[in-house]
Structures are given as structure tokens and as C-alpha cells.
GROMACS .gro file of C-alpha atoms in nm:
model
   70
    1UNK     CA    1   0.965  -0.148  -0.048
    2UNK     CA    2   1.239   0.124  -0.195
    3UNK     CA    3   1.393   0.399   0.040
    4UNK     CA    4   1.490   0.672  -0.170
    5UNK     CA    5   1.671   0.903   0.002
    6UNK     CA    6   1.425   1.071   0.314
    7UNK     CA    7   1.099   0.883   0.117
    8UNK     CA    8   0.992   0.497   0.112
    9UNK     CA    9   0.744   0.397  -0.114
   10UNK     CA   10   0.555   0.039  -0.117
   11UNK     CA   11   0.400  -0.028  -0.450
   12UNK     CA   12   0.082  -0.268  -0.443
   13UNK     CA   13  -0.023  -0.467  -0.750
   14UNK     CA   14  -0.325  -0.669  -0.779
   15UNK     CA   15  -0.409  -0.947  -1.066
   16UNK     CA   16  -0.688  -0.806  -1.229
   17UNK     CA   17  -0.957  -1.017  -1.291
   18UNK     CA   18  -1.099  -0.927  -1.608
   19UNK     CA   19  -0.748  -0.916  -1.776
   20UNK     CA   20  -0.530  -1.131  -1.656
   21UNK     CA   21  -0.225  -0.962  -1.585
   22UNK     CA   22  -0.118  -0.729  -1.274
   23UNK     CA   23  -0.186  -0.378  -1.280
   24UNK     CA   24  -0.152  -0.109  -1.013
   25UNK     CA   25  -0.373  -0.079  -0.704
   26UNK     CA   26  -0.188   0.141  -0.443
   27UNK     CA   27   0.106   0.334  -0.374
   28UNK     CA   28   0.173   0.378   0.018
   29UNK     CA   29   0.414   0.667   0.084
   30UNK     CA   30   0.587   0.755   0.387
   31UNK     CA   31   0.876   1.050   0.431
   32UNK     CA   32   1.058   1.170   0.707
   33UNK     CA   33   0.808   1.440   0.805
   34UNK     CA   34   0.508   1.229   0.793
   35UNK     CA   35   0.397   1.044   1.142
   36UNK     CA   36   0.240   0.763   0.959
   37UNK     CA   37   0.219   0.603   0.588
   38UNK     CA   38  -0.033   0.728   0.295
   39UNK     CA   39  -0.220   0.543   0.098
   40UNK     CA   40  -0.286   0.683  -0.280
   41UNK     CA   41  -0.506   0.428  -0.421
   42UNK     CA   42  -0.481   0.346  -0.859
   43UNK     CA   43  -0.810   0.173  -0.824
   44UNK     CA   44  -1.165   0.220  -0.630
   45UNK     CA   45  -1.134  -0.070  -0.400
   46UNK     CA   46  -0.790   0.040  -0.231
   47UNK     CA   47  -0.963   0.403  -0.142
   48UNK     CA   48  -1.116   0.219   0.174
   49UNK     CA   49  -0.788   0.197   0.337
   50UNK     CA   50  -0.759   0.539   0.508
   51UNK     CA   51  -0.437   0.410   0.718
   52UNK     CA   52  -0.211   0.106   0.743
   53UNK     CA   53  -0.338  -0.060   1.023
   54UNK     CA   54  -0.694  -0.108   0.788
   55UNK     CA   55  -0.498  -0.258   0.501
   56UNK     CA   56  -0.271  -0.472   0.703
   57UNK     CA   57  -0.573  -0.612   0.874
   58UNK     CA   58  -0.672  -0.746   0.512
   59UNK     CA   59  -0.364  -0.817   0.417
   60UNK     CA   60  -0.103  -0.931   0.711
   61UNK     CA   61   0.159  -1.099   0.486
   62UNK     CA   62   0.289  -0.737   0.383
   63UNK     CA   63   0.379  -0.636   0.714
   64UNK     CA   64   0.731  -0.724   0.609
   65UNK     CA   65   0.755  -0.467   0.396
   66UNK     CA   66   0.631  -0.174   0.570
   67UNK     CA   67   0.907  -0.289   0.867
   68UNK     CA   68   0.517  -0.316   1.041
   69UNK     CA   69   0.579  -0.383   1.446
   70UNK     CA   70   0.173  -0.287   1.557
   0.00000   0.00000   0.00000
């Protein structure tokens, strides 16, 4: 996670699996006048997460660095 100034910004990576190597799967955006964070997916399989509580389900190890308390 990065705060830059009013914006932080998680940046998801995901080994791909006909490749190799990591690549980019999701950004997940929040800003000071936003009540909850966005997900803008890279790739199709992160478009199913329409809100942080979905991908956190999948995925509870992040919750660190969204400063997650649900």
C-alpha cells in the first residue's frame, strides 16, 4: 500500500501461469472523497470483485494492507 498525498493505492500482482513471472491483476484505489475502495481490474478474473469485502473473502492475508477492520 502507498498513500500519496489524499489517494492510497494497493497494487495486486498475480504469477501468471502460462509465463512464469508476475504481471498485474488489480489496482484498488481509495481517496479522500470516496466512502469505500475501487477495484480497476488488469485482467478478466479480478473484474468479479465489485468491492473489498468480495476480494478479501478470497484473499484474507491482504487485509493488512488495506488497514481492513470488517
Amino acid at each position: 500500500m502507498k498513500d500519496i498525498g489524499s489517494f492510497a493505492v494497493v497494487a495486486i500482482e498475480w504469477e501468471h501461469p502460462n509465463y512464469g513471472y508476475f504481471a498485474d491483476a488489480m489496482l484498488w484505489i481509495n481517496i479522500l472523497h470516496l466512502d469505500e475502495w475501487r477495484n480497476f481490474p488488469v485482467v478478466n478474473w479480478c473484474m468479479k470483485y465489485e468491492n473489498l469485502d468480495q476480494f478479501l473473502k478470497d484473499y484474507p492475508d491482504f487485509k493488512k494492507l488495506f488497514k481492513y477492520n470488517g
